Short mmCIF file of C-alpha atoms in Angstrom, two decimals:
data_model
loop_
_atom_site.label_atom_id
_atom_site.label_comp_id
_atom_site.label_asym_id
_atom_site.label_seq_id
_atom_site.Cartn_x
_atom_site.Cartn_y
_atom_site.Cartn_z
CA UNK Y 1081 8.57 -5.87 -6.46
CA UNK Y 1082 8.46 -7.64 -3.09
CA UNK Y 1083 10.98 -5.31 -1.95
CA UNK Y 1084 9.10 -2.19 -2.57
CA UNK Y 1085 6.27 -3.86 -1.33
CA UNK Y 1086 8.41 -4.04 2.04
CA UNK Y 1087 9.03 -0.51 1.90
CA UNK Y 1088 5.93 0.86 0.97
CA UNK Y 1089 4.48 -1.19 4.03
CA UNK Y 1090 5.45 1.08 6.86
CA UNK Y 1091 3.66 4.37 5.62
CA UNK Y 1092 0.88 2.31 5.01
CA UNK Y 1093 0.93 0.99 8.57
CA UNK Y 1094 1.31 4.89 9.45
CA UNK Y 1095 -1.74 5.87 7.23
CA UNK Y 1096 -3.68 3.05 8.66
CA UNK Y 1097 -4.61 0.04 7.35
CA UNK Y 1098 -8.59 0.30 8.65
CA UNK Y 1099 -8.88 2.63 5.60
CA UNK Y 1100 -10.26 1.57 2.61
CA UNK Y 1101 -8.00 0.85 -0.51
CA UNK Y 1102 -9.00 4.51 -1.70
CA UNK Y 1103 -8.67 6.20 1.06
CA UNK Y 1104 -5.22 4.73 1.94
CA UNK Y 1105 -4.13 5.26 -2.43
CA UNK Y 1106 -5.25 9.04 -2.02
CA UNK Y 1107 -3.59 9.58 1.62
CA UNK Y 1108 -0.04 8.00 -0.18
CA UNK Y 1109 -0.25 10.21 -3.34
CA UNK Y 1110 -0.84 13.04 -0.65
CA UNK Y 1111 2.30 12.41 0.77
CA UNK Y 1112 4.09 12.06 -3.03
CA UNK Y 1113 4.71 8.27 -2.71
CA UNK Y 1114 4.68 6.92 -6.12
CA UNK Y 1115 4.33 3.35 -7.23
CA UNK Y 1116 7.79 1.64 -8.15
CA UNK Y 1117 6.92 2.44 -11.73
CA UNK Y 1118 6.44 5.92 -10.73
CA UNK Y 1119 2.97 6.42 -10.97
CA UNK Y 1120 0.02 6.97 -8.56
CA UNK Y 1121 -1.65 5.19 -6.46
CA UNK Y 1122 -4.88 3.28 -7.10
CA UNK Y 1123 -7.11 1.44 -4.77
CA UNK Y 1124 -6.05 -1.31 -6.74
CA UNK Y 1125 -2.81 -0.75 -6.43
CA UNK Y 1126 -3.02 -0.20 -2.71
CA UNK Y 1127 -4.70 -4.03 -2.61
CA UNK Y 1128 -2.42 -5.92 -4.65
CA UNK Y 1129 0.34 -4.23 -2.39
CA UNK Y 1130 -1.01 -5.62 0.62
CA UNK Y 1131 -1.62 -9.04 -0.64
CA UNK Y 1132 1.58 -9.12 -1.59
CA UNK Y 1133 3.50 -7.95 1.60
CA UNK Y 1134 0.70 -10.73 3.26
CA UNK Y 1135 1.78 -13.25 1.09
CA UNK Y 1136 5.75 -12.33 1.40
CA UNK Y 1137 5.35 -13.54 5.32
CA UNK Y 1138 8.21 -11.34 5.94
CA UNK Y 1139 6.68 -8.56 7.31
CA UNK Y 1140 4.03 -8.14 10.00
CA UNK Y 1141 1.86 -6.05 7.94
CA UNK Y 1142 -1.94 -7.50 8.51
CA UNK Y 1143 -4.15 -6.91 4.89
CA UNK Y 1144 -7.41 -5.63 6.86
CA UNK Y 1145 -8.24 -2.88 4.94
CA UNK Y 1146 -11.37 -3.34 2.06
CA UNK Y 1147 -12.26 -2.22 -1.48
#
């Protein structure tokens, strides 16, 4: 999980991470990213995603976006 996490980080940097969860879960199923399960995204999908890339430390990804 924490390395799809790490992957899924860089589009989300390119979508922007000022959006809000749903805006930033409807702007990746727009560009047919799934979730590693292979479903869509959900703004609370998009959160727990950042909290977990935050919480990994390995990545410079900054969790500013909100609900």
């Amino acid at each position: 999980a924490d390395e799809f996490a790490a992957s899924v980080s860089q589009t989300m940097q390119e979508i922007g991470l000022n959006n809000s969860y749903s805006e930033i879960a409807r702007r990746l199923n727009a560009k047919g990213v799934q979730t590693r399960t292979g479903r869509r995204f959900h703004a609370q999908t998009v959160k727990n995603l950042l909290f977990r890339v935050a919480a990994d430390g390995s990545n410079e990804l900054t969790c500013i976006a909100t609900g």
